[in-house]
CSV table of C-alpha atoms and ligand atoms in Angstrom, one decimal:
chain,number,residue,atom,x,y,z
Z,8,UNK,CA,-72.4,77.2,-160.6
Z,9,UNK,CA,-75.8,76.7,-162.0
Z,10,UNK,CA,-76.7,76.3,-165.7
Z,11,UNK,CA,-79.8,78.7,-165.1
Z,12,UNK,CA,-79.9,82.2,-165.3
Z,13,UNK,CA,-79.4,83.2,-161.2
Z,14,UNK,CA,-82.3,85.3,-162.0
Z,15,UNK,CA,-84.5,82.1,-162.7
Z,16,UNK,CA,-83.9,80.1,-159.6
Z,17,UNK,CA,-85.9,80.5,-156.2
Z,18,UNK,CA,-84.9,82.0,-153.1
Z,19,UNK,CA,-84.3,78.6,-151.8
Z,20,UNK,CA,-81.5,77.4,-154.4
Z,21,UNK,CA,-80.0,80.8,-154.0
Z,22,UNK,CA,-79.9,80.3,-150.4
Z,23,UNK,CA,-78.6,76.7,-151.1
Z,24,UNK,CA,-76.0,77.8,-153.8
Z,25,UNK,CA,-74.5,80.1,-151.2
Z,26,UNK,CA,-74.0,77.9,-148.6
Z,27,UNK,CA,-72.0,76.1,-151.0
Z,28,UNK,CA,-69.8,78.8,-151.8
Z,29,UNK,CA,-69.2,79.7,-148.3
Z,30,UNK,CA,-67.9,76.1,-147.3
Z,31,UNK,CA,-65.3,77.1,-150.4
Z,32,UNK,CA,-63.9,79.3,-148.0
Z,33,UNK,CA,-62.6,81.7,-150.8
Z,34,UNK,CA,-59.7,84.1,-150.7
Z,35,UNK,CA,-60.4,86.6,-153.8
Z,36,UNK,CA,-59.6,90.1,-154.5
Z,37,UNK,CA,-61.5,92.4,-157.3
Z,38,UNK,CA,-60.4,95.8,-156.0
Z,39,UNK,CA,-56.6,96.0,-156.9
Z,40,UNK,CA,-56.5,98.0,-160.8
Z,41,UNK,CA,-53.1,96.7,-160.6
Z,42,UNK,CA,-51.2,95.1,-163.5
Z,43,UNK,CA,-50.2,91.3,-162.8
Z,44,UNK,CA,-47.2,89.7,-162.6
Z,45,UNK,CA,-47.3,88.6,-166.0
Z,46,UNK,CA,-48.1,91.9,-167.4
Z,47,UNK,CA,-45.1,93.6,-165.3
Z,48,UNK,CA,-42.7,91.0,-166.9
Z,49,UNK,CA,-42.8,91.8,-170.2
Z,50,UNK,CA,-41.1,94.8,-169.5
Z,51,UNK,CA,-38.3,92.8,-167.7
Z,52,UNK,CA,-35.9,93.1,-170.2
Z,53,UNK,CA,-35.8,97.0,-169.4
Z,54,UNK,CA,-33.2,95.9,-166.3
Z,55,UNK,CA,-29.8,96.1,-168.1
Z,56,UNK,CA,-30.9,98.0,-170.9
Z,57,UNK,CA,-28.6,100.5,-171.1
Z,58,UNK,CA,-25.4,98.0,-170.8
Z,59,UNK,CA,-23.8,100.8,-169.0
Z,60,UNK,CA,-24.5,103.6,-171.5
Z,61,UNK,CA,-25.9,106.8,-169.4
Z,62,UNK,CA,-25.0,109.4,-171.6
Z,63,UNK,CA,-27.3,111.3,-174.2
Z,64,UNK,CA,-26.2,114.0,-176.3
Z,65,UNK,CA,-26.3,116.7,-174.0
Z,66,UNK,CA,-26.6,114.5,-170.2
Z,67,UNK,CA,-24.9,111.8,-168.1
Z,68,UNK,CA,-28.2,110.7,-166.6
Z,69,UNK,CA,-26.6,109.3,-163.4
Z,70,UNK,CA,-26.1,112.9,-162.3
Z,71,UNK,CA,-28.6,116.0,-160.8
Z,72,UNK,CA,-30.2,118.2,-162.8
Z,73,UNK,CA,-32.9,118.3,-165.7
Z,74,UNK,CA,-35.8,118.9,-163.6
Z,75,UNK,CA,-38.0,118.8,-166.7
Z,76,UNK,CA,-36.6,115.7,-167.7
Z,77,UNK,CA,-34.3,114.3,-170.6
Z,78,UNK,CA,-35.2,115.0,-174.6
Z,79,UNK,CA,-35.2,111.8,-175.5
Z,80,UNK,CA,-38.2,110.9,-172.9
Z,81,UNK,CA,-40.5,113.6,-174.7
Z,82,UNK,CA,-41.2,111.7,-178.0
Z,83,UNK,CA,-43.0,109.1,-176.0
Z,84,UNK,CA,-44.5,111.8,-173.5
Z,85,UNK,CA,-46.0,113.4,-176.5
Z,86,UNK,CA,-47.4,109.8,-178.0
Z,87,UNK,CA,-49.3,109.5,-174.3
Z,88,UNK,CA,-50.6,112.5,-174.4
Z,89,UNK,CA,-50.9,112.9,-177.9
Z,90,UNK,CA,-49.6,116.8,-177.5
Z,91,UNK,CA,-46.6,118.6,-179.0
Z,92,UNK,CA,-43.2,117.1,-177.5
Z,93,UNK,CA,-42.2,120.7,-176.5
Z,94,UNK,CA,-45.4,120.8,-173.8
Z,95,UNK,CA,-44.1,117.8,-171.8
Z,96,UNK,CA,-42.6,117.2,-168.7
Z,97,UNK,CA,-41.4,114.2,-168.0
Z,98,UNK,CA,-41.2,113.4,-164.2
Z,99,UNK,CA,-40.5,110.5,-162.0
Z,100,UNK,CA,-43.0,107.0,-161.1
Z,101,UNK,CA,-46.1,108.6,-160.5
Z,102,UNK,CA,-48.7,110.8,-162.7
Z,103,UNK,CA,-50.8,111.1,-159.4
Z,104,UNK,CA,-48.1,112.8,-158.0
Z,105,UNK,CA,-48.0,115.6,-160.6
Z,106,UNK,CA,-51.4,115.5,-160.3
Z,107,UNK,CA,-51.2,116.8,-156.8
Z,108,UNK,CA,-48.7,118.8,-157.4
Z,109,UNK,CA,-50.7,120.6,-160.0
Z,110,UNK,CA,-53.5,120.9,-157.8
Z,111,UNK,CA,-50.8,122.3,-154.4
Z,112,UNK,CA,-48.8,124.6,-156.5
Z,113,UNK,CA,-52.4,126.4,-158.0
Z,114,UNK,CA,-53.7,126.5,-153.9
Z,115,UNK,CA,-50.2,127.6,-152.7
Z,116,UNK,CA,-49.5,130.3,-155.0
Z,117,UNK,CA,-52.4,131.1,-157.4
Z,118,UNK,CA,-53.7,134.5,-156.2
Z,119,UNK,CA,-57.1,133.8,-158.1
Z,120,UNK,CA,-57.6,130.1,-155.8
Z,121,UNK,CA,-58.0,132.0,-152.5
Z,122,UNK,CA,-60.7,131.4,-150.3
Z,123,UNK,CA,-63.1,128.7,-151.1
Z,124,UNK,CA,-62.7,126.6,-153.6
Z,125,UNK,CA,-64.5,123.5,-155.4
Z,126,UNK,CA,-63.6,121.0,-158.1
Z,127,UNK,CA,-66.2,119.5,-160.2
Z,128,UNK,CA,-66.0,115.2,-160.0
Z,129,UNK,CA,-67.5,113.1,-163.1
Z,130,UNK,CA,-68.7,110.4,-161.0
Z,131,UNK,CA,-68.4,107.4,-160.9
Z,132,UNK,CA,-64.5,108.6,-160.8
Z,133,UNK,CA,-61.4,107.9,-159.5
Z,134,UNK,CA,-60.7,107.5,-155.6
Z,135,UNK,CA,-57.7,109.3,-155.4
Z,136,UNK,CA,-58.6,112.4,-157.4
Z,137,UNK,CA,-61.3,112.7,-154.9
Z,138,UNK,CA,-59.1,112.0,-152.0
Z,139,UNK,CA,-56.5,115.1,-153.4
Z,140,UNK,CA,-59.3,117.5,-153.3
Z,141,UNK,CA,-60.2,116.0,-149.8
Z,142,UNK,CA,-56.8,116.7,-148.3
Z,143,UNK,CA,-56.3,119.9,-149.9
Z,144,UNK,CA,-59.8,121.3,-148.8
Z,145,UNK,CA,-61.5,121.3,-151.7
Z,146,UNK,CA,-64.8,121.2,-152.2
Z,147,UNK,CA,-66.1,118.2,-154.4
Z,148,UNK,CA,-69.1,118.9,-156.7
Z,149,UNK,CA,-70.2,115.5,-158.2
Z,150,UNK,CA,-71.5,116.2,-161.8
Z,151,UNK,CA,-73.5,112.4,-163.2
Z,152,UNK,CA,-71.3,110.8,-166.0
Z,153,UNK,CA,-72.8,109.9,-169.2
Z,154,UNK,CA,-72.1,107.5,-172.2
Z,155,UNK,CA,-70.2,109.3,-173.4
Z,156,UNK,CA,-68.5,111.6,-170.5
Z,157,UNK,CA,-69.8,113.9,-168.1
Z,158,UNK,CA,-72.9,115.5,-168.2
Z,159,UNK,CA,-71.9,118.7,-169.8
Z,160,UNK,CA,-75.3,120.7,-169.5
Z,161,UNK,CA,-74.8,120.0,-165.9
Z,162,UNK,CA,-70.9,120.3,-166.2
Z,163,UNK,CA,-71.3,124.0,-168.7
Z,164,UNK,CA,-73.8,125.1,-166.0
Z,165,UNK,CA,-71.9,124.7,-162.7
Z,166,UNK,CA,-68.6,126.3,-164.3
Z,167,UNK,CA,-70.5,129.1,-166.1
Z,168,UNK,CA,-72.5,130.4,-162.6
Z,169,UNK,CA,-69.8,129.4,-160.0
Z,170,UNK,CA,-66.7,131.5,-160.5
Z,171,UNK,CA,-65.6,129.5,-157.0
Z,172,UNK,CA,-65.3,126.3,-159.1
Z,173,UNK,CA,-61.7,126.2,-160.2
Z,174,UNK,CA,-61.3,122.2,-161.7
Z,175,UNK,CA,-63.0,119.3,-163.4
Z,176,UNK,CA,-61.2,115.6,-163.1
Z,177,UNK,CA,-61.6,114.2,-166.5
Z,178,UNK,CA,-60.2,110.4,-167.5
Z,179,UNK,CA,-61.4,110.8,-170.9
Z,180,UNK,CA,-60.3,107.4,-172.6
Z,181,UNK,CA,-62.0,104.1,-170.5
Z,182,UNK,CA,-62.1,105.7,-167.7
Z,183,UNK,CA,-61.7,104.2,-164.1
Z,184,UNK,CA,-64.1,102.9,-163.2
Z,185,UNK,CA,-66.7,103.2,-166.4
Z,186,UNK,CA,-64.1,102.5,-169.1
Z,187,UNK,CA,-66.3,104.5,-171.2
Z,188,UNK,CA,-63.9,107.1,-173.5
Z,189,UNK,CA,-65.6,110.6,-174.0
Z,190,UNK,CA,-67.0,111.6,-177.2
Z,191,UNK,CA,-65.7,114.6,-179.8
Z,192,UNK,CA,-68.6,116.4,-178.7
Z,193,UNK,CA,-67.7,116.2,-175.1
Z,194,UNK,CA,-63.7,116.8,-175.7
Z,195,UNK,CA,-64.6,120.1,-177.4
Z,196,UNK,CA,-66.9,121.6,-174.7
Z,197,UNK,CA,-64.8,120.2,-172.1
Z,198,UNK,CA,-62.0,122.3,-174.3
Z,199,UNK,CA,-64.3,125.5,-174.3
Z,200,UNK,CA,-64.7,125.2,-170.3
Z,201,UNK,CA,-62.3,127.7,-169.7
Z,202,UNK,CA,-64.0,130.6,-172.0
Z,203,UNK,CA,-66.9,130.1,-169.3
Z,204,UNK,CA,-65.4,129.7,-166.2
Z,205,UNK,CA,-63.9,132.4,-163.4
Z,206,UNK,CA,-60.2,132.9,-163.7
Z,207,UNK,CA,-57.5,130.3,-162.5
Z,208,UNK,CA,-59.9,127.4,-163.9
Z,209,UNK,CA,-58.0,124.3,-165.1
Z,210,UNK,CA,-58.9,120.7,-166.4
Z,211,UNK,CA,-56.8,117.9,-165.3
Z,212,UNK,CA,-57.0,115.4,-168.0
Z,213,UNK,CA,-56.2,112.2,-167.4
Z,214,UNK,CA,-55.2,110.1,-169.7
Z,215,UNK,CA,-54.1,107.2,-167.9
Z,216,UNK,CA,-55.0,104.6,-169.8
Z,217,UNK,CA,-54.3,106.4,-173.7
Z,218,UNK,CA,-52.9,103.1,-175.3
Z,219,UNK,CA,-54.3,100.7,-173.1
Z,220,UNK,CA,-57.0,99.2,-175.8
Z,221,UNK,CA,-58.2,95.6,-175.6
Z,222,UNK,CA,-57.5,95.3,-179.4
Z,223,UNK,CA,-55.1,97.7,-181.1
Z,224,UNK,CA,-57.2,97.0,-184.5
Z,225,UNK,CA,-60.4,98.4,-182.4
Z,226,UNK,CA,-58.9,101.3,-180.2
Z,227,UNK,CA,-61.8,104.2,-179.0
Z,228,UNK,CA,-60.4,107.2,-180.4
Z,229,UNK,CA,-59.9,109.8,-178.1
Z,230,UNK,CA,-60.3,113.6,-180.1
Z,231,UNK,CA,-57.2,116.1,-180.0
Z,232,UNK,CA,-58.0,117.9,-176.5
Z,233,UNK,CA,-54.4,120.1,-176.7
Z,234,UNK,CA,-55.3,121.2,-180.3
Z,235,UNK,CA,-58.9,122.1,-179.3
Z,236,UNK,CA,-58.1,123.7,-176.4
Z,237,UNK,CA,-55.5,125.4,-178.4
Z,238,UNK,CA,-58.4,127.0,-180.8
Z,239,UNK,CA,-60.7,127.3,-177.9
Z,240,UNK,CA,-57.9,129.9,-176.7
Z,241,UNK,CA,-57.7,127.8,-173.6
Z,242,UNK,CA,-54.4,126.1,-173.2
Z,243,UNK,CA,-54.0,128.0,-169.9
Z,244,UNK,CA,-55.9,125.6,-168.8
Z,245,UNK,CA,-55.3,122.3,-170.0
Z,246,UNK,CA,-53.2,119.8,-167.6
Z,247,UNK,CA,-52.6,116.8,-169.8
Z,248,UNK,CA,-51.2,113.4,-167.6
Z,249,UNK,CA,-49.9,110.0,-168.2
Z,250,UNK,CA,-47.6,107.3,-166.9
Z,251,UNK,CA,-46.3,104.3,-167.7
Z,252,UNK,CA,-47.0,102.6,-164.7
Z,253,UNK,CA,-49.7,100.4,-166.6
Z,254,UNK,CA,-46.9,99.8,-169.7
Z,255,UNK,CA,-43.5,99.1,-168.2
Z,256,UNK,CA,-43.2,98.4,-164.4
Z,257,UNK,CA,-45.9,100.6,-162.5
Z,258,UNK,CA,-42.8,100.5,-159.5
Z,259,UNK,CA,-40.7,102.3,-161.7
Z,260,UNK,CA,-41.9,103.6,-164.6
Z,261,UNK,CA,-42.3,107.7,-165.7
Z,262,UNK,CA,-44.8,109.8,-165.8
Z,263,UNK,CA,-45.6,112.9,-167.8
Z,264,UNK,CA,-47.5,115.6,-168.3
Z,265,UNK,CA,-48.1,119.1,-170.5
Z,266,UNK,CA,-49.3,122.2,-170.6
Z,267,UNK,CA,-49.2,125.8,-171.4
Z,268,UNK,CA,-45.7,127.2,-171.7
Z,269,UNK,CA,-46.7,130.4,-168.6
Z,270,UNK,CA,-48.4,127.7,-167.4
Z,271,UNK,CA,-45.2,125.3,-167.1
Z,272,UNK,CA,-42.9,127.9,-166.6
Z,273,UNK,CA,-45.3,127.9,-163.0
Z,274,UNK,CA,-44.9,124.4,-162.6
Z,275,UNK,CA,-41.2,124.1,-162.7
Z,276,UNK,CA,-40.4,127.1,-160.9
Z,277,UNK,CA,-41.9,125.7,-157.8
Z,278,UNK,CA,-41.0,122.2,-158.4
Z,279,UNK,CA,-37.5,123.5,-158.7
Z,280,UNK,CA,-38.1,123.7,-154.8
Z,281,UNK,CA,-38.6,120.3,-154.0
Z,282,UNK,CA,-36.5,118.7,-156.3
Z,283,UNK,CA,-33.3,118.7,-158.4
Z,284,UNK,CA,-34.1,116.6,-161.1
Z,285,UNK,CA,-36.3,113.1,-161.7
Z,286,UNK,CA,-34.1,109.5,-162.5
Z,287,UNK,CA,-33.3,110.3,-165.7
Z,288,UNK,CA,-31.6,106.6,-165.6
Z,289,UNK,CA,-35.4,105.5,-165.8
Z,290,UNK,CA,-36.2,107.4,-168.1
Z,291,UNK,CA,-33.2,106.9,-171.0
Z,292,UNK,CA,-34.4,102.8,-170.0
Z,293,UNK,CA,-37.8,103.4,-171.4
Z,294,UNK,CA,-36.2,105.3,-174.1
Z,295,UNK,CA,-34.8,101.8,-175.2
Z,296,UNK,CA,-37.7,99.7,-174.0
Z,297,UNK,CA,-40.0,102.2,-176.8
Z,298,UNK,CA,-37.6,103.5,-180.0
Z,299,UNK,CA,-41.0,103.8,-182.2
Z,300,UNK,CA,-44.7,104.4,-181.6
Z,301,UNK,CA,-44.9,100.8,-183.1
Z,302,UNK,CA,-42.9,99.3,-180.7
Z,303,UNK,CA,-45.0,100.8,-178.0
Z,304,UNK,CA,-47.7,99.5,-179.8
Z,305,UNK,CA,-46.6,96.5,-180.2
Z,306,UNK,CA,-45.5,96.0,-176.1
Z,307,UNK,CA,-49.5,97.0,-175.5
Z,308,UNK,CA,-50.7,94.1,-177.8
Z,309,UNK,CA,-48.7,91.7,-175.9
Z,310,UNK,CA,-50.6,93.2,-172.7
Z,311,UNK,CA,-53.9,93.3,-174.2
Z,312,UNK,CA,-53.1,89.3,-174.9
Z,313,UNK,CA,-53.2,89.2,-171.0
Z,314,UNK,CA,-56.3,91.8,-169.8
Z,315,UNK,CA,-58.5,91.1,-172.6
Z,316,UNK,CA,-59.7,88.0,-171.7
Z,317,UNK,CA,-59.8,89.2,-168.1
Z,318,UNK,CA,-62.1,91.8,-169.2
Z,319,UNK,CA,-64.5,89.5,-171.4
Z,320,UNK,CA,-65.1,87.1,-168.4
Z,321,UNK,CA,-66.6,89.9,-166.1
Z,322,UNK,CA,-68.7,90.6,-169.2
Z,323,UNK,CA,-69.6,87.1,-170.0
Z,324,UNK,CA,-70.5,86.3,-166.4
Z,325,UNK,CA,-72.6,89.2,-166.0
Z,326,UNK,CA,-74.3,88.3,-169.3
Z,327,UNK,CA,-74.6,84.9,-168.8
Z,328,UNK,CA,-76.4,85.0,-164.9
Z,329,UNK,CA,-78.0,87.8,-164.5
Z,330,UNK,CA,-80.7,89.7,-166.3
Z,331,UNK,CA,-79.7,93.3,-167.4
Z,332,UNK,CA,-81.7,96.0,-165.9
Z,333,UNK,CA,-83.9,93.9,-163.7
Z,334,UNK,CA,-80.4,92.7,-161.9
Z,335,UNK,CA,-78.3,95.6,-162.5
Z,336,UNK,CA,-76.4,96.8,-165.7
Z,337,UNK,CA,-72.9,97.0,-166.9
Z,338,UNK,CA,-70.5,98.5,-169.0
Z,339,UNK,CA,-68.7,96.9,-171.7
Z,340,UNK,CA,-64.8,98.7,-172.1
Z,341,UNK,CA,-62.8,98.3,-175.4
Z,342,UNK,CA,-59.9,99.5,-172.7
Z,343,UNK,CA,-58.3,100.0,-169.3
Z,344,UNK,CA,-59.1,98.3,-166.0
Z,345,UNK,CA,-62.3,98.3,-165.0
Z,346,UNK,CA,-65.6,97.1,-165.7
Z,347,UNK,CA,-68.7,99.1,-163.8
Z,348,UNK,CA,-71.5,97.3,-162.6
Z,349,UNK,CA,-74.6,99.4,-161.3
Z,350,UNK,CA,-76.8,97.4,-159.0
Z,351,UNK,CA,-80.3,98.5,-158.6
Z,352,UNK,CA,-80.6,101.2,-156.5
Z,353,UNK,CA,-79.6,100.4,-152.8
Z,354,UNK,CA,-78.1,97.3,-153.0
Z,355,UNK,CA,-74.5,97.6,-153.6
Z,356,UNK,CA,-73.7,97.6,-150.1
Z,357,UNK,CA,-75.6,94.6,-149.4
Z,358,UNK,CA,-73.7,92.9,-152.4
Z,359,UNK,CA,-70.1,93.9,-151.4
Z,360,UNK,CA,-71.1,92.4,-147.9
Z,361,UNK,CA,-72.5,89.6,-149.0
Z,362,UNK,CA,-69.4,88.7,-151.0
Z,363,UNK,CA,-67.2,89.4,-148.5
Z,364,UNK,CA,-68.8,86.8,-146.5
Z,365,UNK,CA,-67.9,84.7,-149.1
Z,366,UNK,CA,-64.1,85.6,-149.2
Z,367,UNK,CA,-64.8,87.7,-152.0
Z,368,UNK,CA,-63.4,91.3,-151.7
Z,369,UNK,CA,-64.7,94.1,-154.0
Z,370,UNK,CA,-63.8,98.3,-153.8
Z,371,UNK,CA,-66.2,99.2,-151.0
Z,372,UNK,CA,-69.7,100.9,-152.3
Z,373,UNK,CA,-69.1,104.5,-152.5
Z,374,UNK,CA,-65.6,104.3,-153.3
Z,375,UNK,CA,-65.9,105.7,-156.7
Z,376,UNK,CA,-68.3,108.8,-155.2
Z,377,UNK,CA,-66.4,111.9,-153.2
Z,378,UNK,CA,-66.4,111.7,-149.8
Z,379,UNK,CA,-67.3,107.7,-150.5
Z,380,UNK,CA,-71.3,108.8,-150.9
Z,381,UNK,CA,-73.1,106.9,-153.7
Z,382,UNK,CA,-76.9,108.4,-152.9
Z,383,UNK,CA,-78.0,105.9,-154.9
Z,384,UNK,CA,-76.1,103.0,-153.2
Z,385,UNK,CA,-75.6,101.2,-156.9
Z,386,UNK,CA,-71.7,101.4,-158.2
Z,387,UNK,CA,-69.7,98.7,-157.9
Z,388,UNK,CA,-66.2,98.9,-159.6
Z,389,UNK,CA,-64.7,95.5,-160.9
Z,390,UNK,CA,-61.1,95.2,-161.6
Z,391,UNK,CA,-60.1,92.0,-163.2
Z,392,UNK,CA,-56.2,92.4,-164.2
Z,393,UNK,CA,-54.8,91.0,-161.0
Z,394,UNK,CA,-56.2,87.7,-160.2
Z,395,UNK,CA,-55.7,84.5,-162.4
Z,396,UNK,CA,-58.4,83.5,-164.9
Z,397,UNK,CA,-59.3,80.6,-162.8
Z,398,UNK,CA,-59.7,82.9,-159.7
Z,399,UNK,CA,-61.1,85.2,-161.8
Z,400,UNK,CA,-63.8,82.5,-162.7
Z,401,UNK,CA,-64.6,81.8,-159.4
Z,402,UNK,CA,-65.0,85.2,-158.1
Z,403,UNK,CA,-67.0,85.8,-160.6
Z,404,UNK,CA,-69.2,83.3,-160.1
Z,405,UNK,CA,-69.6,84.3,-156.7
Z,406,UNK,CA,-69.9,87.8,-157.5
Z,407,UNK,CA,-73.1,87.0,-159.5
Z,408,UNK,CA,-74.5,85.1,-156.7
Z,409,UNK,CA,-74.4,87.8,-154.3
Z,410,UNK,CA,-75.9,89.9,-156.7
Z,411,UNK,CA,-79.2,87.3,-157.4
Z,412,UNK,CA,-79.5,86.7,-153.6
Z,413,UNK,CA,-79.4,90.8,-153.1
Z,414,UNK,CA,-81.7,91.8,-155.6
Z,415,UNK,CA,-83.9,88.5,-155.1
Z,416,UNK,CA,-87.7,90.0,-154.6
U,511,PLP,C1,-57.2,107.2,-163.7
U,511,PLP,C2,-55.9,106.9,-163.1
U,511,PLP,N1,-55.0,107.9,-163.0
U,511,PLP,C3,-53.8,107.7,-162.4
U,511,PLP,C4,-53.5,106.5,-161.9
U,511,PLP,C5,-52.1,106.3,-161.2
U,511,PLP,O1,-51.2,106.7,-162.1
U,511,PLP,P1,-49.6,106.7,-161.7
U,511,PLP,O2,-49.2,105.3,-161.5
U,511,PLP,O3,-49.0,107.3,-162.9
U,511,PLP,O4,-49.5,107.6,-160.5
U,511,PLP,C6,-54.4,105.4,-162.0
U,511,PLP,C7,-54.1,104.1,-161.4
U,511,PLP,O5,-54.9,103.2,-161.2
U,511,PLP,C8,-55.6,105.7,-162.6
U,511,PLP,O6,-56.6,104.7,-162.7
């Protein structure tokens, strides 16, 4: 790659530069926010944990029952969601899928969610938020995030005249795709919402990646959304999530979430319907795998060891090729997965194509808008935990490219 800023050379290297790269004939992939097989394997040691001990005080964890999950799982629901241990749930792989269930059992059986209904979307957000409201048939309101969350002016304004408007999607700590965390001030309107808004409104917060920092001396700290809520008078409302899919095995992990107890008592009776019980067996393994707060701690350092320098090179790259604002800006996470990088208006599709030709393969444009529709044609979500750092290099070298040639006058 060239010593020069991309910005600095003529249309001719550029041209010249990506000829090069496409006799490479790449094979790269910046889309998948998955953790890599490194990261997954420090949790190995969670197979044949238990050395054949199922029991807990009160359960043998091999059989039914315990829909809300074992008490020896809620200590480290509650350090995830950072809310009393008597709130959580503790359920089986997947946050997303309490998610949806949230979101179902309110459409199914709320009497104040008849009719139609919307959800407001911080966006740039997360795909499959967007895509629950999309099968469930609701309405997507995009509100513009800020640095430091959602526009709430926008957010207060919507909620407060639009009694239709029953949700907002928050990830409030580096949130995909941004990585930005919210601020207090944000948390505590965000809190207040439901003193404004029609009856049956509820936030689902997200906090998927809560102890996922780059460096655990330098963590973003995220304010106390149950106890605000809880002096807002709001905790009807709040629908806290986590998981540790991004922590232990993402295959296999549990997930977790908390809310109001008429609010729970809700959840469970109709979860009761579908299910019997989650695999407590999983869940008494990660109650081995994390004793202490510290020793969850300390298994996040080891992956921070691993994404951190992930996460720098996007941010070097970016910095080192092309010029900010003329060339698009960037984000700069102390957390999570993602990096966002907003080209100038109406190029990102021409980028993700012209990387593609190159063997490069980002999240489609739009991805990170409901219904896929950035107006502005600009967001470009990088995820750098999957590939190696010498893949990693190279895409992003390419990456940069693309983005000189596109945004070349
Ligand atoms: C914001 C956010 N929420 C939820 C998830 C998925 O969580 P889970 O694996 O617990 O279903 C992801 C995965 O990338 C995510 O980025």
């Amino acid at each position: 790659m060239s010593e020069q800023p991309l910005g600095t050379l003529s249309a001719e290297d550029l041209t010249t530069l990506y000829t090069q790269y496409q006799s490479k004939q790449l094979a790269l992939d910046l889309t998948r926010g998955k953790p890599s097989a490194k990261q997954l394997s420090l949790a190995d040691r969670i197979d044949g944990i238990l050395d054949g001990n199922y029991l807990t005080s009160g359960t043998d964890t091999r059989n039914y029952g315990g829909l809300e999950g074992i008490a020896e799982i809620k200590p480290l629901g509650s350090w995830l969601l950072d809310t009393p241990e008597s709130a959580v749930i503790a359920g089986g792989n997947s946050s997303l899928t309490m998610m949806y269930q949230t979101v179902l059992f309110q459409k199914l059986f709320n009497p104040a969610w008849q009719g139609d209904i919307s959800f407001l979307c911080p966006t740039p957000g997360y795909d499959r938020h967007f895509s629950i409201c999309e099968e469930l048939g609701i309405n997507m309101v995009p509100v513009p995030f800020r640095a430091g969350g959602p526009d709430m002016d926008a957010v207060e304004a919507l909620v407060a005249n639009d009694t239709s408007i029953k949700g907002i999607w928050c990830v409030p700590k580096y949130q995909n795709p941004t990585g930005v965390t919210f601020d207090d001030a944000t948390v505590k309107r965000i809190a207040n919402l439901g003193n404004l808004a029609g009856d049956g409104f509820i936030v689902l917060w997200d906090n998927a990646y809560a102890v996922h920092h780059l460096d655990n001396n330098r963590p973003d700290v995220l304010a106390d959304f149950w106890a605000l809520s809880e002096a807002a008078g709001t905790l009807d409302s709040a629908f806290l999530f986590a998981s540790t899919s991004k922590i232990s095995h993402a295959g296999s992990g549990v997930a977790f979430m908390a809310c109001s107890e008429s609010q729970r008592a809700f959840f469970l009776k109709h979860l009761g319907m579908s299910a019997i019980g989650p695999d407590k067996v999983g869940q008494l393994r990660h109650v081995a795998l994390f004793p202490t707060k510290s020793a969850l701690a300390n298994h996040m350092a080891l992956h921070a060891e691993l994404i951190k320098p992930r996460m720098e090179m996007v941010v070097n790259k970016l910095d080192q090729h092309l010029n900010s604002g003329e060339q698009g800006e960037w984000t700069r996470p102390n957390g999570g997965y993602f990096v966002t990088f907003y080209a100038p208006e109406g190029t990102a599709t021409k980028i993700v194509a012209l990387a593609a030709e190159l063997g490069v393969k980002l999240t489609p444009a739009g991805a990170t808008h409901p219904y896929g529709n950035d107006e502005s044609d600009s967001v470009i979500r990088l995820a750098p935990s999957f590939p190696t750092i010498a893949e990693l290099d190279e895409a992003m070298d390419a990456f940069c490219l693309c983005v000189a040639i596109a945004t070349a006058k």
